[in-house]
JSON list of C-alpha atoms and ligand atoms in Angstrom, two decimals:
[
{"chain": "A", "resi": 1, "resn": "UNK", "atom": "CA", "xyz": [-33.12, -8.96, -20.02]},
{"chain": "A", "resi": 2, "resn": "UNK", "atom": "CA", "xyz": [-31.64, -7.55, -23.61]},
{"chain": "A", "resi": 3, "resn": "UNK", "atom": "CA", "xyz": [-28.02, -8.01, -22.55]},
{"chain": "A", "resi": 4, "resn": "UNK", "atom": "CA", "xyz": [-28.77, -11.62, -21.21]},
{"chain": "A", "resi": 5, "resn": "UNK", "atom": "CA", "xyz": [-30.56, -12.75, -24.08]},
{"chain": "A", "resi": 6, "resn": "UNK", "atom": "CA", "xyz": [-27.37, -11.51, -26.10]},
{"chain": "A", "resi": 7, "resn": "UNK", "atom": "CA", "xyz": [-25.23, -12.78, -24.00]},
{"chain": "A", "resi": 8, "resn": "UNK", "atom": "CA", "xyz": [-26.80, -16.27, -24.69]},
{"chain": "A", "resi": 9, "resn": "UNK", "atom": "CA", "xyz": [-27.01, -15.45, -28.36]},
{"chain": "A", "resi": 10, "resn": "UNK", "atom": "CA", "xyz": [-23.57, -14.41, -28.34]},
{"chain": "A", "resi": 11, "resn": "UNK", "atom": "CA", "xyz": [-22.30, -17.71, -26.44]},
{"chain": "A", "resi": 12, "resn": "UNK", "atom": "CA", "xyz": [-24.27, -19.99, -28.88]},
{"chain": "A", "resi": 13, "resn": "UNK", "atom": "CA", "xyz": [-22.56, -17.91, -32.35]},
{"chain": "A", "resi": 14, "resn": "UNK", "atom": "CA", "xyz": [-18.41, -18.28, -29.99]},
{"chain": "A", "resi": 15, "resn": "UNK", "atom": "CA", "xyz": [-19.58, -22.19, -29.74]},
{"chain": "A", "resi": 16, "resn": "UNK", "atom": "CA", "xyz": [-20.80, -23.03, -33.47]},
{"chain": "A", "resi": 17, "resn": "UNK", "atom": "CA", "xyz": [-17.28, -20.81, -34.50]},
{"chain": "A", "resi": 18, "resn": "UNK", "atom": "CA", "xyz": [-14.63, -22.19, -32.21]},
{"chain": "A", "resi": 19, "resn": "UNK", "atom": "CA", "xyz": [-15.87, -25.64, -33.10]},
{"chain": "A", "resi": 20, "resn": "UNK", "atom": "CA", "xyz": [-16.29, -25.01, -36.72]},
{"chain": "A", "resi": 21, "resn": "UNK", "atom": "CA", "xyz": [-12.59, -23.41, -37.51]},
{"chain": "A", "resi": 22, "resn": "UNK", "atom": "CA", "xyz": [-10.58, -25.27, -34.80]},
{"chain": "A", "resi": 23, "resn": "UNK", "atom": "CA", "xyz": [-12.71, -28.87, -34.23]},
{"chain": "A", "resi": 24, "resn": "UNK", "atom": "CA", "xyz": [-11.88, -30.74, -31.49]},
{"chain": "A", "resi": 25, "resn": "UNK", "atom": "CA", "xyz": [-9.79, -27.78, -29.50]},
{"chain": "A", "resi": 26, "resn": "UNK", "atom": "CA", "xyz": [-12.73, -27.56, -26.97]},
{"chain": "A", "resi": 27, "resn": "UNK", "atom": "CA", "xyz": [-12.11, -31.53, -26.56]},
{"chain": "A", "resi": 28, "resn": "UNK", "atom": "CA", "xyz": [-8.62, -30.84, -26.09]},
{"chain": "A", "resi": 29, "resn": "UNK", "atom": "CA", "xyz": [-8.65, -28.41, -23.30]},
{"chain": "A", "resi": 30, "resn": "UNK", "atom": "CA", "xyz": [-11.24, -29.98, -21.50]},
{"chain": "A", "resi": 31, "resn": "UNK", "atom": "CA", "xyz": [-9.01, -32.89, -19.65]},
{"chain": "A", "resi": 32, "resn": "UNK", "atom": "CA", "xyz": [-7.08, -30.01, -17.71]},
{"chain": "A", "resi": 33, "resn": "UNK", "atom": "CA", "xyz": [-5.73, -26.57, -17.12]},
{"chain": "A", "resi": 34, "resn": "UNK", "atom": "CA", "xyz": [-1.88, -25.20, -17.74]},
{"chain": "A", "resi": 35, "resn": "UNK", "atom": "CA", "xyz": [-1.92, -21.78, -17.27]},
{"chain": "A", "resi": 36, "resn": "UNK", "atom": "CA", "xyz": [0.92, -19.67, -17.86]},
{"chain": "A", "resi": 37, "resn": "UNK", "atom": "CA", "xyz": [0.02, -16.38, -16.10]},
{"chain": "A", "resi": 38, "resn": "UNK", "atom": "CA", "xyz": [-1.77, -16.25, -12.61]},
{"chain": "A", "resi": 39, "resn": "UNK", "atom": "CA", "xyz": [-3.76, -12.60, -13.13]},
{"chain": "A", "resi": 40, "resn": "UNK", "atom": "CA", "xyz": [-4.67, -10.78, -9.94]},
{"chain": "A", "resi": 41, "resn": "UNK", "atom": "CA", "xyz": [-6.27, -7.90, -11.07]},
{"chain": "A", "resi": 42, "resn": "UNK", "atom": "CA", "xyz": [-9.10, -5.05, -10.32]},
{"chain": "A", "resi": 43, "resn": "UNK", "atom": "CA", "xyz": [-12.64, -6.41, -11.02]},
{"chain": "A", "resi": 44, "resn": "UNK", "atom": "CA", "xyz": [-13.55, -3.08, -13.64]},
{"chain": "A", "resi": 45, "resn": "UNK", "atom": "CA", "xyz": [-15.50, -3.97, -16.17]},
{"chain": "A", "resi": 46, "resn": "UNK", "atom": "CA", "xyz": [-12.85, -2.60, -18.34]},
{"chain": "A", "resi": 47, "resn": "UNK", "atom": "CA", "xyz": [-10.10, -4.40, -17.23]},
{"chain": "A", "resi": 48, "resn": "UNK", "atom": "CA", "xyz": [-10.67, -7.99, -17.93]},
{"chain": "A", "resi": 49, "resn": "UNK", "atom": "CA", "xyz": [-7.41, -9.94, -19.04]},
{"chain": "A", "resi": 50, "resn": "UNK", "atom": "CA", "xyz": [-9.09, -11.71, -21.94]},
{"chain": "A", "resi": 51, "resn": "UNK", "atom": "CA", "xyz": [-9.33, -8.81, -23.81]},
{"chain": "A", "resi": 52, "resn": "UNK", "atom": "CA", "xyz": [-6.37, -7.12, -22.74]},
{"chain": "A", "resi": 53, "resn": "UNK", "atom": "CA", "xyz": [-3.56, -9.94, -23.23]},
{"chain": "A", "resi": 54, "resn": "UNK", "atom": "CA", "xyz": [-4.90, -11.71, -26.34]},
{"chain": "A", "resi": 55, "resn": "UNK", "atom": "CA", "xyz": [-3.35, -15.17, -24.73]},
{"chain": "A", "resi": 56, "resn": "UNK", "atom": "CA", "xyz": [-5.75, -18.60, -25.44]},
{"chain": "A", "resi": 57, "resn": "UNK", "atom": "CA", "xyz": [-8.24, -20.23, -23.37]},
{"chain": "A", "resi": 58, "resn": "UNK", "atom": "CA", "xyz": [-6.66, -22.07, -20.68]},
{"chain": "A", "resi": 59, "resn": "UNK", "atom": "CA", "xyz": [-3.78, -19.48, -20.34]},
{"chain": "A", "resi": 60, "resn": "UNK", "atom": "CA", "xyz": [-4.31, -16.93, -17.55]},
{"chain": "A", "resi": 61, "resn": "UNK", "atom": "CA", "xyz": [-5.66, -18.31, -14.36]},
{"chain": "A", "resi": 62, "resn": "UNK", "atom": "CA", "xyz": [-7.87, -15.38, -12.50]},
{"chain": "A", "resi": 63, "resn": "UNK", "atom": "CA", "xyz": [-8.64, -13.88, -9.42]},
{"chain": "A", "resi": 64, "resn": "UNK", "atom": "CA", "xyz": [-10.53, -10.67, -9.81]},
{"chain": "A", "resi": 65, "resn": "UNK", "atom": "CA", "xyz": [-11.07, -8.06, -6.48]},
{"chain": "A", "resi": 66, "resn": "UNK", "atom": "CA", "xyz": [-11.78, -4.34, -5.76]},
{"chain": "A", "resi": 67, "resn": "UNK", "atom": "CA", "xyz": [-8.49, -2.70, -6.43]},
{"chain": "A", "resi": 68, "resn": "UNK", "atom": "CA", "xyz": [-6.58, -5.88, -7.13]},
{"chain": "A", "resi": 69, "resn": "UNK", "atom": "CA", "xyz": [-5.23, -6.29, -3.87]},
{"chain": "A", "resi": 70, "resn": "UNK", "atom": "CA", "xyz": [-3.80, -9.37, -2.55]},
{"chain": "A", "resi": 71, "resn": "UNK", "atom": "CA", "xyz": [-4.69, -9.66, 1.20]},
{"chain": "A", "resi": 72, "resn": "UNK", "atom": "CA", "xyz": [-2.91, -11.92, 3.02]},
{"chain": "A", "resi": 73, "resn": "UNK", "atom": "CA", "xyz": [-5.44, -12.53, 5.81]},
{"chain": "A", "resi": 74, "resn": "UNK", "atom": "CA", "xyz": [-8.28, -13.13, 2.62]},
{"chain": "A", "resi": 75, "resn": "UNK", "atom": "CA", "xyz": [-9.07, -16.77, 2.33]},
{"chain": "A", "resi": 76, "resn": "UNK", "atom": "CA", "xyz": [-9.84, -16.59, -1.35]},
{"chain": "A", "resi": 77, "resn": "UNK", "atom": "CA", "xyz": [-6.85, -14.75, -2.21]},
{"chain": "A", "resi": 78, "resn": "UNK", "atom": "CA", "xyz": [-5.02, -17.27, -0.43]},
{"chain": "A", "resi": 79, "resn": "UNK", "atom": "CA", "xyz": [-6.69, -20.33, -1.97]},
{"chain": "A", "resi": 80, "resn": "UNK", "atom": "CA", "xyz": [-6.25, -18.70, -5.37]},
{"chain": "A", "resi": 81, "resn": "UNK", "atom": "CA", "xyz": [-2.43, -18.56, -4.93]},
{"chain": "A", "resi": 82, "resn": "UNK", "atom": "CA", "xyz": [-1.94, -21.83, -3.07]},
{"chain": "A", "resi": 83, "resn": "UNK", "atom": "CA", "xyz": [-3.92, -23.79, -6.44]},
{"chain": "A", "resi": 84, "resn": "UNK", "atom": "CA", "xyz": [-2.12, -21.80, -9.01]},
{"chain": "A", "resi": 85, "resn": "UNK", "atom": "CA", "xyz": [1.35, -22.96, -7.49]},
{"chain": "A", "resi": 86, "resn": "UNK", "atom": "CA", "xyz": [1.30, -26.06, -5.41]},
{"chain": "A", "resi": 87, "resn": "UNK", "atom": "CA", "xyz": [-1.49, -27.61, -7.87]},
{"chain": "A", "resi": 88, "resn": "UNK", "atom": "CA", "xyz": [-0.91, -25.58, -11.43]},
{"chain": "A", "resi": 89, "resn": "UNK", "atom": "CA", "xyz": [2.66, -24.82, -11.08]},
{"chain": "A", "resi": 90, "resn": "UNK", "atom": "CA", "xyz": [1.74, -21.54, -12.43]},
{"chain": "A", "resi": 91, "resn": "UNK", "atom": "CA", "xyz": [5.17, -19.78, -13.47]},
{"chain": "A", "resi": 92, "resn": "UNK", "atom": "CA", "xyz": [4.35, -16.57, -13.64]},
{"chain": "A", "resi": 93, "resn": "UNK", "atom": "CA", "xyz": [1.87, -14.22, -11.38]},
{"chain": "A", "resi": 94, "resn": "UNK", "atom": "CA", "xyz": [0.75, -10.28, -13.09]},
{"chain": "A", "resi": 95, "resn": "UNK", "atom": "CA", "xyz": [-0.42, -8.22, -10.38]},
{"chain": "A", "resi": 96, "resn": "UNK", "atom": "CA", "xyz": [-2.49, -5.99, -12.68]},
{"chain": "A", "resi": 97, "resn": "UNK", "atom": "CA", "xyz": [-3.35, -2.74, -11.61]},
{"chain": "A", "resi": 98, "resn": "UNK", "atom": "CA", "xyz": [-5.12, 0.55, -13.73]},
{"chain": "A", "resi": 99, "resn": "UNK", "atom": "CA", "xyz": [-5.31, 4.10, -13.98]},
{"chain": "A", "resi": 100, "resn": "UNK", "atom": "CA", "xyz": [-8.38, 5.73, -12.84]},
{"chain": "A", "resi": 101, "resn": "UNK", "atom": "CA", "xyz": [-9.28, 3.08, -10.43]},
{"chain": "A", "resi": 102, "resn": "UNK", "atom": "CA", "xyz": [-12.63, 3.69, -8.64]},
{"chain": "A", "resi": 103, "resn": "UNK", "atom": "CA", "xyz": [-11.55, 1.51, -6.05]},
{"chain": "A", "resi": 104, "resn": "UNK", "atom": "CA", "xyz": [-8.22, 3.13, -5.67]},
{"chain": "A", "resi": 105, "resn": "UNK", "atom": "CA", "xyz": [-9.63, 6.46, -6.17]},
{"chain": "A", "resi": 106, "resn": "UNK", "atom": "CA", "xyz": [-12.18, 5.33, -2.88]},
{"chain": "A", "resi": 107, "resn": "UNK", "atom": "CA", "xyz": [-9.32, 4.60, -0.52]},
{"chain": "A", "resi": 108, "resn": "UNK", "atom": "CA", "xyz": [-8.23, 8.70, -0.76]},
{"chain": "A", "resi": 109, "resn": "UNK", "atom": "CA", "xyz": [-11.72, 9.77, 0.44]},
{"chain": "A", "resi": 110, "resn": "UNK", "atom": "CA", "xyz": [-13.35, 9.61, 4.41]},
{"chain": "A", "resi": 111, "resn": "UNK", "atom": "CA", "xyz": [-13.17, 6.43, 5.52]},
{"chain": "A", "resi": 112, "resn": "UNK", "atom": "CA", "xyz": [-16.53, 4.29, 5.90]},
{"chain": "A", "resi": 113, "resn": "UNK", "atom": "CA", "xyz": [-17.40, 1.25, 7.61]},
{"chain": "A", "resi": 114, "resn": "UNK", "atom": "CA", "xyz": [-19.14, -0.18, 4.52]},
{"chain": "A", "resi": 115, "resn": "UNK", "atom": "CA", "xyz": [-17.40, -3.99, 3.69]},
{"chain": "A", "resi": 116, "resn": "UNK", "atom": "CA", "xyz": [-15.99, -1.82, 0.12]},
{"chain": "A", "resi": 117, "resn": "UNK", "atom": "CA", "xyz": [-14.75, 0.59, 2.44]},
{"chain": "A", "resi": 118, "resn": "UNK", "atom": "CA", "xyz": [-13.10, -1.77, 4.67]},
{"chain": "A", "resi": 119, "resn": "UNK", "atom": "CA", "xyz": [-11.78, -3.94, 2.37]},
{"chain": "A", "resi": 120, "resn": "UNK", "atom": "CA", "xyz": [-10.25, -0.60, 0.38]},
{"chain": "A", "resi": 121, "resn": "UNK", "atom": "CA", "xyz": [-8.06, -0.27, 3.91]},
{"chain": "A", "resi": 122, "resn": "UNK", "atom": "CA", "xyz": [-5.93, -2.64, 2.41]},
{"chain": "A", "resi": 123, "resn": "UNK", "atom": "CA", "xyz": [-5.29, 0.44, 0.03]},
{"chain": "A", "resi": 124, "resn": "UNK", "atom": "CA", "xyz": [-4.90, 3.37, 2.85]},
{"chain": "A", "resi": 125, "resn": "UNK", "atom": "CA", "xyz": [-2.38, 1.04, 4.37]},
{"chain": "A", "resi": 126, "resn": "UNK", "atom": "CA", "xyz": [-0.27, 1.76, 0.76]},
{"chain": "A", "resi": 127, "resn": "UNK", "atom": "CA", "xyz": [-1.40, 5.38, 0.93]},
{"chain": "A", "resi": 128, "resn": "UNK", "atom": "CA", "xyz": [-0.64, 5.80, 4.23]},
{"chain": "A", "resi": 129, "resn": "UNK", "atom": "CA", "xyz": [3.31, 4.22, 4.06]},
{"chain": "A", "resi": 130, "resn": "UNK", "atom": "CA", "xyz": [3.71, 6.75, 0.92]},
{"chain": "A", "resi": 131, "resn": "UNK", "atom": "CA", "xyz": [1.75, 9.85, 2.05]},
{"chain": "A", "resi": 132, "resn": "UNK", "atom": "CA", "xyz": [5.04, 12.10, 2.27]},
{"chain": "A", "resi": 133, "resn": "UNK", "atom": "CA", "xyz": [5.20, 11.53, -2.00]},
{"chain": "A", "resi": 134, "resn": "UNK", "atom": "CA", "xyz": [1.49, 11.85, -2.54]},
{"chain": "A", "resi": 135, "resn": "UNK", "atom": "CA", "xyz": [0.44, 14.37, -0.59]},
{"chain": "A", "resi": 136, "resn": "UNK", "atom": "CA", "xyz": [2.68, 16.79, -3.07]},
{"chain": "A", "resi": 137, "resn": "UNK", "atom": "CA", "xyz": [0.48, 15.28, -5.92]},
{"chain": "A", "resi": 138, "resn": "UNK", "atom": "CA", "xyz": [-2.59, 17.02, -7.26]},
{"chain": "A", "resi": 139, "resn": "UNK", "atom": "CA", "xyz": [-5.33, 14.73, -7.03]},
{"chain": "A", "resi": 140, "resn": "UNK", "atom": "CA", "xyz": [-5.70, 12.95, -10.03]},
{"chain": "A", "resi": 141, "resn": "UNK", "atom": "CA", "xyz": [-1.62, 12.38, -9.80]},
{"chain": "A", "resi": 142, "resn": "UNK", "atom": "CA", "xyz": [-1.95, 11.18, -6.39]},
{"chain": "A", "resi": 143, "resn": "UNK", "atom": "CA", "xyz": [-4.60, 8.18, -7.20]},
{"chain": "A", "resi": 144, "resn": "UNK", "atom": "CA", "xyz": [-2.60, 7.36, -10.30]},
{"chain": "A", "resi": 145, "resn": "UNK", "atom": "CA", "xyz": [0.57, 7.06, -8.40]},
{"chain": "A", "resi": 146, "resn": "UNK", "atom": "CA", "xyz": [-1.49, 5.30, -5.55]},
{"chain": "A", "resi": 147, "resn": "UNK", "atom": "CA", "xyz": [-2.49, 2.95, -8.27]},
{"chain": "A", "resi": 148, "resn": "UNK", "atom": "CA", "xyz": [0.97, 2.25, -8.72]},
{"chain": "A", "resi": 149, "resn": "UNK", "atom": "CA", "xyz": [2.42, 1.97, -5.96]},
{"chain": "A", "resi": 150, "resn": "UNK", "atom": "CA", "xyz": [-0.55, -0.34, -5.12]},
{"chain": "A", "resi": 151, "resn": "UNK", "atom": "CA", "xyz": [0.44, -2.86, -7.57]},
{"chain": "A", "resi": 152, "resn": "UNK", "atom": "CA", "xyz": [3.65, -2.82, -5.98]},
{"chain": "A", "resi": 153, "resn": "UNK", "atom": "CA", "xyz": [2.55, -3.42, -2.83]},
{"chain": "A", "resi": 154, "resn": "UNK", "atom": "CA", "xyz": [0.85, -6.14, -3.63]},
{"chain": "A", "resi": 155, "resn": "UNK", "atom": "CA", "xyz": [3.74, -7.79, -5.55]},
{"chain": "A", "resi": 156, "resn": "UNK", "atom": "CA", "xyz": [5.27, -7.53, -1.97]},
{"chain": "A", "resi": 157, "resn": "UNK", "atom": "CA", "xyz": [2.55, -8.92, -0.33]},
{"chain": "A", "resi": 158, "resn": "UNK", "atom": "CA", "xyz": [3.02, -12.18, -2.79]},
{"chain": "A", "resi": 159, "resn": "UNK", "atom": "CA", "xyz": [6.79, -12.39, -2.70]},
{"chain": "A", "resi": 160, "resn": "UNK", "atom": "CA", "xyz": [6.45, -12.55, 1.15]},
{"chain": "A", "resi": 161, "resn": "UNK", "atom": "CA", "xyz": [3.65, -14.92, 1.25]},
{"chain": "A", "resi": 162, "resn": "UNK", "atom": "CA", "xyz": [4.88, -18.53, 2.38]},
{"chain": "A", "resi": 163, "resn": "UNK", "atom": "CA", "xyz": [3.39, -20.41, -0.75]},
{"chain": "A", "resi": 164, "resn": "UNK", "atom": "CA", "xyz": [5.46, -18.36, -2.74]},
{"chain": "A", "resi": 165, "resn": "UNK", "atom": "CA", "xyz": [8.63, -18.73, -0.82]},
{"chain": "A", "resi": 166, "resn": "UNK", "atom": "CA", "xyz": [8.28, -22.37, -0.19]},
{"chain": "A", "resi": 167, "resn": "UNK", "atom": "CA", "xyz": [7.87, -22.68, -3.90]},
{"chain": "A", "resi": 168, "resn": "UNK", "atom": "CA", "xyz": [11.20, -20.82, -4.49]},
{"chain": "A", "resi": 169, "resn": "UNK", "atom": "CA", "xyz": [12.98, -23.07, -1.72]},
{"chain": "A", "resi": 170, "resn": "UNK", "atom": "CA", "xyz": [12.18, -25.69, -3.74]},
{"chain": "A", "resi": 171, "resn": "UNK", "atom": "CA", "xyz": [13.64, -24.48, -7.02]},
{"chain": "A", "resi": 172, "resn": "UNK", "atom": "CA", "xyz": [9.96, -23.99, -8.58]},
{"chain": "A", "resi": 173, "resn": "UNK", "atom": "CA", "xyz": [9.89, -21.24, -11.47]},
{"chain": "A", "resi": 174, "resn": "UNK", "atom": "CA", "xyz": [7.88, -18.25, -10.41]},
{"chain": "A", "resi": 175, "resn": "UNK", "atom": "CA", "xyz": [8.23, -15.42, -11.62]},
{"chain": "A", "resi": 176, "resn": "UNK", "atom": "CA", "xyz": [5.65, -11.98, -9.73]},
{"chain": "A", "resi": 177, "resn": "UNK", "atom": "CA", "xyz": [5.33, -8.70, -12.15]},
{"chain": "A", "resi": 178, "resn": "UNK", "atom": "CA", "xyz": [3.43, -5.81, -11.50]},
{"chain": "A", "resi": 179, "resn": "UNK", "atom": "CA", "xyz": [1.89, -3.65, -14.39]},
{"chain": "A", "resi": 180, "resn": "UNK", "atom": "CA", "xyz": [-0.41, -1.37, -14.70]},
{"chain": "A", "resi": 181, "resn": "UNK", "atom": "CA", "xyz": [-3.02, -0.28, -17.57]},
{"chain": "A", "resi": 182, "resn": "UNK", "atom": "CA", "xyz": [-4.08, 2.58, -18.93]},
{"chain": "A", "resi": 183, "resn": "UNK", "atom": "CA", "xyz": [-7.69, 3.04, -20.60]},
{"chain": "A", "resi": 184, "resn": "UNK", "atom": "CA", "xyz": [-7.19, 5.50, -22.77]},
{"chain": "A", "resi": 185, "resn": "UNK", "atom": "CA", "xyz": [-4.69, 3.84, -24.70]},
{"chain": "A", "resi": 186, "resn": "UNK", "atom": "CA", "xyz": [-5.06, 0.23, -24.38]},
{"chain": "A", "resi": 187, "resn": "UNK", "atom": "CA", "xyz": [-1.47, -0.21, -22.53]},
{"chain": "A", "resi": 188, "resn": "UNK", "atom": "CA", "xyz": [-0.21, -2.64, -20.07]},
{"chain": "A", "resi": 189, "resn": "UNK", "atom": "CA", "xyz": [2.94, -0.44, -18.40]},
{"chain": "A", "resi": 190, "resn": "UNK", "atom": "CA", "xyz": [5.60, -2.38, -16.65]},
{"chain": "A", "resi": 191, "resn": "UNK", "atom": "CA", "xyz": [6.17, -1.03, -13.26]},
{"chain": "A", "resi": 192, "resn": "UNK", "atom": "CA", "xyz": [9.72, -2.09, -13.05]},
{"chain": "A", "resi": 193, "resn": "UNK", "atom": "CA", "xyz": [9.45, -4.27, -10.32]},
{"chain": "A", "resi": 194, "resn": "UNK", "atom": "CA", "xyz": [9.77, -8.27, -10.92]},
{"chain": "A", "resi": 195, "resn": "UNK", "atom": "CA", "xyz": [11.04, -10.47, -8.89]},
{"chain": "A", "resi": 196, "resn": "UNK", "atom": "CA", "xyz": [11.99, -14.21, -10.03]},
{"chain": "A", "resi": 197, "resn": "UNK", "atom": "CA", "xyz": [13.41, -15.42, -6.31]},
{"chain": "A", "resi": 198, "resn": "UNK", "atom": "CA", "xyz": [13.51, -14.48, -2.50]},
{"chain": "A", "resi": 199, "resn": "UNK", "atom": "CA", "xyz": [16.93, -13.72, -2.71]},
{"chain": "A", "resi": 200, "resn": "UNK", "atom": "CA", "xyz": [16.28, -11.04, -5.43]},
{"chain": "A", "resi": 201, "resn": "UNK", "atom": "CA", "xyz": [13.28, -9.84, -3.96]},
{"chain": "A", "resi": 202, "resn": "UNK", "atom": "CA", "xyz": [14.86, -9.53, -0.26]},
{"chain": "A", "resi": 203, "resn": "UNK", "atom": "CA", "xyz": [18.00, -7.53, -1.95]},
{"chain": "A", "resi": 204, "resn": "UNK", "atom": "CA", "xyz": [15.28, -5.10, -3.38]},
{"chain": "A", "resi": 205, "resn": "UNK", "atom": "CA", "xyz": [12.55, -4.83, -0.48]},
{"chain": "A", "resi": 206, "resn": "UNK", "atom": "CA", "xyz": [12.43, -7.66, 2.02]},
{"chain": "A", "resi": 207, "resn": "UNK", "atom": "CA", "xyz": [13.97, -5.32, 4.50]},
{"chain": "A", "resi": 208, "resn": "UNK", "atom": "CA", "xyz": [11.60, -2.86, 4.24]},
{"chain": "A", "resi": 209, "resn": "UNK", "atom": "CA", "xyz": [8.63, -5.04, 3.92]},
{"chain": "A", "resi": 210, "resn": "UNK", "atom": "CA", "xyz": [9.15, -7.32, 6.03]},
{"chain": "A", "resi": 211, "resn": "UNK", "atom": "CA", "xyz": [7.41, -7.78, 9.74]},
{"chain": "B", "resi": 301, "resn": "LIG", "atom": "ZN1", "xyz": [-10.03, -0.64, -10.38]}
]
């Protein structure tokens, strides 16, 4: 009960603050969002964007999972990404992913039937479509690179969704980054891959993603 009792105390102390050195900014924000950055990103406790990306309230739209995966047959995934661009016109989505991921870490041991351990499939899928490059990896190399190339999948997963291409048809600004963070310096890494419309995300990987 300690940490929810701070918690409480802490809220209470952020209120009396933000109201006393910025009055009325609380009132300002409350009417509606704009965000500027849809975050998709692992649910860690030491991963949270807030923190990470310094940005203001009402800036980063969230959707928070086990390995920041984007599913495409997940209805709250789906919902999350249909508000944040029909309804938000979010331009920007950061598939965030980190070093050192339990989740990703997970998806390289025995499978389970456990929901974690199905929903980490989504993972083995990447593993499995790269296994040739990992499999020369020593461990701890192979779940970092898995963590990479797990944010990238999941940028693909976005750029082929239909929200997201109906949004480029119709000339909307979006703009899908992967990066990746590392805990034991405080980085965000880009990955390199960022892809602003279908026709520049088809040149680099529609082929090969596609179906
Ligand atoms: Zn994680």
């Amino acid at each position: 009960m300690h940490t929810i009792r701070q918690m409480m105390k802490n809220n209470r102390e952020w209120s009396e603050r933000i109201r006393k050195e910025n009055p009325g900014y609380l009132e300002s924000i409350s009417h509606s969002q704009k965000p500027e950055i849809l975050w998709i990103g692992c649910s860690d406790a030491r991963v949270g964007p807030d923190q990470l990306i310094g940005l203001p309230m009402g800036s980063v739209f969230v959707h928070r999972n086990v390995a920041n995966v984007f599913a495409t047959n997940d209805l709250n995934c789906l919902a999350v990404l249909e508000y944040a661009i029909d309804e938000l016109k979010v331009p920007n989505i950061v598939v965030c992913g980190h070093y050192g991921c339990g989740g990703v870490n997970a998806a390289l041991e025995h499978k389970g039937v456990n929901p974690v351990d199905l929903w980490l499939d989504q993972v083995r899928f990447v593993y499995n479509r790269y296994a040739e490059e990992l499999n020369h990896l020593e461990r701890s190399e192979r779940a970092n690179r898995l963590a990479e190339l797990n944010v990238e999948a999941q940028v693909h997963n976005i750029c082929r969704n239909t929200i997201i291409r109906e949004a480029w048809k119709r000339g909307q600004q979006v703009n899908v980054i992967g990066v990746i963070y590392d805990i034991h310096d405080g980085l965000l890494k880009q990955l390199g891959i960022e892809f602003r419309s279908q026709e520049a995300w088809e040149a680099c990987y529609g082929e090969a993603f596609s179906g």
